[in-house]
Short mmCIF file of C-alpha atoms in Angstrom, two decimals:
data_model
loop_
_atom_site.label_atom_id
_atom_site.label_comp_id
_atom_site.label_asym_id
_atom_site.label_seq_id
_atom_site.Cartn_x
_atom_site.Cartn_y
_atom_site.Cartn_z
CA MET A 1 109.37 -170.33 111.85
CA ARG A 2 105.03 -169.86 111.05
CA ASN A 3 103.60 -166.41 110.36
CA PHE A 4 100.56 -166.25 111.90
CA VAL A 5 99.77 -162.75 111.26
CA LEU A 6 99.94 -164.24 107.52
CA GLU A 7 97.81 -166.73 108.51
CA LEU A 8 95.36 -164.86 110.09
CA ASP A 9 95.24 -162.51 107.47
CA SER A 10 94.50 -165.13 104.53
CA VAL A 11 91.51 -166.04 106.94
CA ILE A 12 90.03 -162.81 107.40
CA CYS A 13 91.03 -160.80 104.42
CA GLY A 14 89.56 -163.09 102.07
CA ASP A 15 86.19 -164.53 101.19
CA ASN A 16 84.32 -167.34 103.25
CA VAL A 17 85.73 -165.81 106.59
CA VAL A 18 83.48 -167.89 108.75
CA GLU A 19 84.04 -171.25 107.41
CA LYS A 20 87.55 -170.75 107.46
CA PHE A 21 87.70 -169.24 110.80
CA TYR A 22 85.94 -172.08 112.76
CA SER A 23 87.85 -174.68 110.53
CA LYS A 24 91.11 -173.13 111.53
CA TYR A 25 90.51 -172.26 114.99
CA ALA A 26 89.13 -175.64 115.31
CA SER A 27 91.99 -177.80 114.06
CA ASP A 28 95.04 -175.82 114.03
CA ILE A 29 96.06 -175.53 117.98
CA GLU A 30 98.99 -173.85 117.48
CA PHE A 31 97.24 -171.13 115.59
CA LYS A 32 94.53 -171.31 118.31
CA ASN A 33 97.03 -171.00 121.11
CA TRP A 34 98.53 -167.92 119.41
CA LEU A 35 95.74 -166.31 118.49
CA ASN A 36 94.12 -166.52 122.01
CA SER A 37 97.80 -165.64 123.79
CA ILE A 38 97.21 -162.51 122.06
CA LEU A 39 93.47 -161.39 121.25
CA PRO A 40 91.73 -164.01 124.45
CA GLU A 41 88.73 -161.97 124.05
CA ILE A 42 88.24 -164.24 120.92
CA GLN A 43 86.88 -166.86 123.71
CA LYS A 44 84.95 -164.79 125.55
CA CYS A 45 83.17 -163.86 122.42
CA GLU A 46 82.43 -167.13 121.26
CA ASN A 47 80.71 -167.63 124.72
CA GLN A 48 78.78 -164.46 124.92
CA GLN A 49 75.26 -165.14 123.85
CA GLN A 50 73.17 -162.09 121.93
CA ASN A 51 69.44 -162.42 123.84
CA ASN A 52 68.58 -159.17 121.83
CA PRO A 53 65.94 -158.68 119.02
CA TRP A 54 68.62 -157.14 116.85
CA HIS A 55 70.74 -160.22 116.94
CA LYS A 56 70.72 -163.67 115.47
CA TYR A 57 74.93 -165.25 116.25
CA ASN A 58 76.44 -164.84 119.12
CA VAL A 59 79.26 -162.42 119.70
CA LEU A 60 81.99 -164.01 117.80
CA GLY A 61 79.43 -165.30 115.03
CA HIS A 62 78.15 -161.90 114.32
CA ILE A 63 82.01 -160.51 114.05
CA LEU A 64 83.25 -163.29 111.73
CA HIS A 65 79.91 -162.43 109.76
CA SER A 66 80.30 -158.69 109.46
CA VAL A 67 83.82 -159.29 108.30
CA GLU A 68 82.63 -161.45 105.56
CA GLU A 69 80.29 -158.67 104.89
CA VAL A 70 82.90 -155.97 104.62
CA ASN A 71 85.12 -158.33 102.42
CA LYS A 72 82.08 -158.46 99.76
CA LEU A 73 81.44 -154.39 100.13
CA SER A 74 84.75 -153.61 99.64
CA VAL A 75 85.31 -155.13 96.30
CA GLY A 76 87.28 -152.51 94.34
CA LEU A 77 89.43 -150.54 97.01
CA GLY A 78 92.87 -150.71 97.32
CA ASP A 79 94.42 -153.77 99.72
CA ASN A 80 95.19 -151.76 102.08
CA LYS A 81 91.87 -150.29 102.45
CA ARG A 82 90.46 -153.78 102.22
CA ARG A 83 92.93 -155.03 105.28
CA LEU A 84 91.89 -152.09 107.52
CA LEU A 85 88.23 -152.70 107.29
CA SER A 86 88.89 -155.99 107.48
CA TYR A 87 90.10 -155.84 111.04
CA ALA A 88 88.16 -153.10 112.06
CA MET A 89 85.23 -155.39 111.65
CA LEU A 90 87.14 -158.42 113.39
CA PHE A 91 87.61 -155.90 116.43
CA HIS A 92 84.38 -153.87 116.43
CA ASP A 93 82.30 -155.73 119.13
CA ILE A 94 85.18 -157.57 120.83
CA GLY A 95 84.80 -155.88 123.93
CA LYS A 96 81.11 -156.54 124.11
CA PRO A 97 81.79 -159.25 126.93
CA ASP A 98 83.45 -157.13 128.95
CA LYS A 99 80.30 -154.82 128.93
CA HIS A 100 77.86 -157.00 128.62
CA ILE A 101 74.29 -156.34 131.34
CA GLN A 102 71.08 -157.96 131.37
CA ARG A 103 68.15 -155.29 131.33
CA MET A 104 64.22 -155.41 131.07
CA LYS A 105 62.89 -153.96 127.71
CA ASN A 106 59.01 -154.08 126.80
CA GLY A 107 58.57 -156.88 129.43
CA GLN A 108 61.44 -159.27 128.31
CA VAL A 109 64.93 -159.42 129.60
CA ILE A 110 67.63 -158.73 126.46
CA ASP A 111 71.13 -158.37 126.73
CA SER A 112 73.27 -155.08 126.32
CA PHE A 113 76.44 -153.80 125.65
CA PHE A 114 76.78 -149.96 126.62
CA ASP A 115 79.81 -148.62 125.69
CA HIS A 116 81.63 -151.62 124.01
CA ASN A 117 82.62 -149.20 121.34
CA ILE A 118 85.05 -147.78 123.95
CA LYS A 119 86.07 -151.56 125.24
CA SER A 120 86.55 -152.81 121.30
CA ALA A 121 88.79 -149.68 120.50
CA GLU A 122 90.66 -150.11 123.67
CA ILE A 123 91.65 -153.92 122.57
CA ALA A 124 92.54 -152.85 119.27
CA ASN A 125 95.07 -150.81 120.38
CA ARG A 126 96.79 -153.38 122.26
CA VAL A 127 96.59 -155.80 119.71
CA LEU A 128 96.99 -154.29 116.49
CA PRO A 129 100.77 -153.42 116.53
CA MET A 130 101.27 -156.89 117.00
CA LEU A 131 99.19 -157.72 114.01
CA GLU A 132 101.68 -155.61 111.79
CA PHE A 133 99.70 -152.22 111.53
CA ASP A 134 101.65 -149.40 111.76
CA LYS A 135 100.55 -146.36 114.13
CA ASN A 136 98.92 -144.32 111.98
CA GLU A 137 96.60 -147.61 111.04
CA VAL A 138 96.16 -148.24 114.45
CA LEU A 139 94.81 -144.66 114.64
CA ILE A 140 92.54 -145.26 112.32
CA ILE A 141 91.27 -148.74 113.13
CA ALA A 142 90.48 -147.51 116.42
CA LYS A 143 88.81 -144.13 115.95
CA LEU A 144 86.35 -146.46 112.99
CA ILE A 145 85.33 -149.02 115.94
CA PHE A 146 84.88 -146.03 118.04
CA LYS A 147 82.48 -144.46 115.90
CA HIS A 148 80.94 -147.83 114.28
CA ASP A 149 77.33 -147.30 116.48
CA ILE A 150 77.02 -143.35 115.27
CA PHE A 151 74.45 -144.58 112.51
CA MET A 152 71.96 -145.66 115.20
CA PHE A 153 71.54 -141.89 116.95
CA ILE A 154 70.91 -140.46 113.29
CA LYS A 155 67.52 -139.84 112.35
CA ARG A 156 66.13 -138.13 109.44
CA PHE A 157 63.98 -136.11 111.96
CA LYS A 158 64.27 -133.65 114.86
CA SER A 159 63.60 -135.22 118.38
CA ASP A 160 63.57 -134.56 122.02
CA ASN A 161 65.67 -137.32 122.57
CA LYS A 162 69.48 -135.65 123.16
CA TYR A 163 70.71 -138.60 122.25
CA TRP A 164 69.44 -138.18 118.40
CA ARG A 165 71.11 -136.64 115.50
CA VAL A 166 69.48 -134.90 112.11
CA LEU A 167 71.23 -136.37 108.67
CA ASN A 168 71.67 -133.04 106.83
CA ARG A 169 74.89 -131.62 105.28
CA GLU A 170 76.11 -130.07 108.77
CA LEU A 171 76.38 -133.54 110.12
CA ILE A 172 77.85 -134.65 107.73
CA ALA A 173 80.52 -132.03 107.71
CA GLU A 174 81.00 -132.02 111.22
CA GLU A 175 81.70 -135.98 110.86
CA ILE A 176 84.34 -135.75 108.10
CA GLN A 177 86.24 -133.05 110.24
CA ASP A 178 86.51 -135.48 113.05
CA LEU A 179 87.89 -138.19 111.00
CA ASN A 180 90.29 -135.60 109.66
CA GLU A 181 92.39 -136.14 113.25
CA VAL A 182 93.49 -139.67 112.05
CA GLY A 183 93.21 -139.59 108.17
CA ASP A 184 91.12 -137.87 105.43
CA GLY A 185 88.12 -137.29 106.86
CA LYS A 186 85.66 -138.22 103.75
CA GLU A 187 87.47 -141.21 102.48
CA LEU A 188 87.08 -142.68 106.37
CA LEU A 189 83.35 -141.55 106.54
CA LYS A 190 83.13 -143.56 103.18
CA MET A 191 84.31 -146.86 104.94
CA LEU A 192 82.40 -145.96 108.03
CA VAL A 193 79.34 -146.46 105.80
CA LEU A 194 80.68 -149.81 104.78
CA ILE A 195 81.09 -150.74 108.30
CA GLY A 196 77.78 -149.80 109.34
CA LYS A 197 76.38 -151.67 106.23
CA ALA A 198 78.42 -154.73 106.87
CA ASP A 199 77.29 -154.60 110.83
CA ASN A 200 73.48 -154.45 109.62
CA PHE A 201 73.90 -157.47 107.22
CA ALA A 202 75.38 -159.62 109.93
CA GLN A 203 72.40 -159.20 112.40
CA ASN A 204 68.81 -159.92 111.91
CA GLU A 205 67.66 -158.71 108.89
CA LYS A 206 63.84 -158.34 110.30
CA MET A 207 65.62 -155.59 112.31
CA THR A 208 67.59 -153.60 109.70
CA GLY A 209 65.37 -152.47 106.78
CA GLU A 210 65.37 -149.14 107.83
CA SER A 211 69.13 -149.07 109.28
CA LEU A 212 70.12 -150.07 105.69
CA ASN A 213 67.96 -147.40 103.93
CA LEU A 214 69.39 -144.36 106.53
CA LEU A 215 72.85 -145.64 105.32
CA ASP A 216 72.07 -145.60 101.50
CA GLU A 217 70.88 -142.08 102.17
CA PHE A 218 74.01 -141.21 104.38
CA GLU A 219 76.55 -142.47 101.99
CA HIS A 220 74.57 -140.72 99.40
CA MET A 221 75.08 -136.99 100.54
CA ILE A 222 79.05 -137.67 101.66
CA GLU A 223 79.28 -137.41 97.98
#
């Protein structure tokens, strides 16, 4: 009997994730049917475009590129942390199709996905137990998914925008305390930074320079 979880691990937790996933998904019908049976959102993500200046791939393409990027960033971490990160990236945007809207911005129609982090965490909670994650690991991954976009709302300066927060030691302490609910908050915050970087590396590089600089600064403040 095939161990499809182990086969998925071999694709998601290694190198060349994009190439390996598309190849296996296209050529191995049993694997594809199994994955679609537990995670039908994969097909939705393959069909969901992202007409937005921040993106250059459809949702599935972005997800797979982000997994590949986080695997590069996590070299040197233990196998368990690396698997948690790989699957956090696999699920971080998986709820986007269910949250898709079109809206006008700067005179153009763009695709947006408000609150997709909430939907993605819900899907992760449903599926991860089937992928041999224990209860605490599911809590950790779902928490990281829920928080993966916090860096979009962090700035170096104060603003009248009620959604923006100022990058300082107090903010770092607040985030560590929040993550302490599911594990070692400081270590999980470091993992969240890797998720933020991988997310940016899988986006339109013309848009991400400032975000990556802020992530570097945020990371240094954790130490």
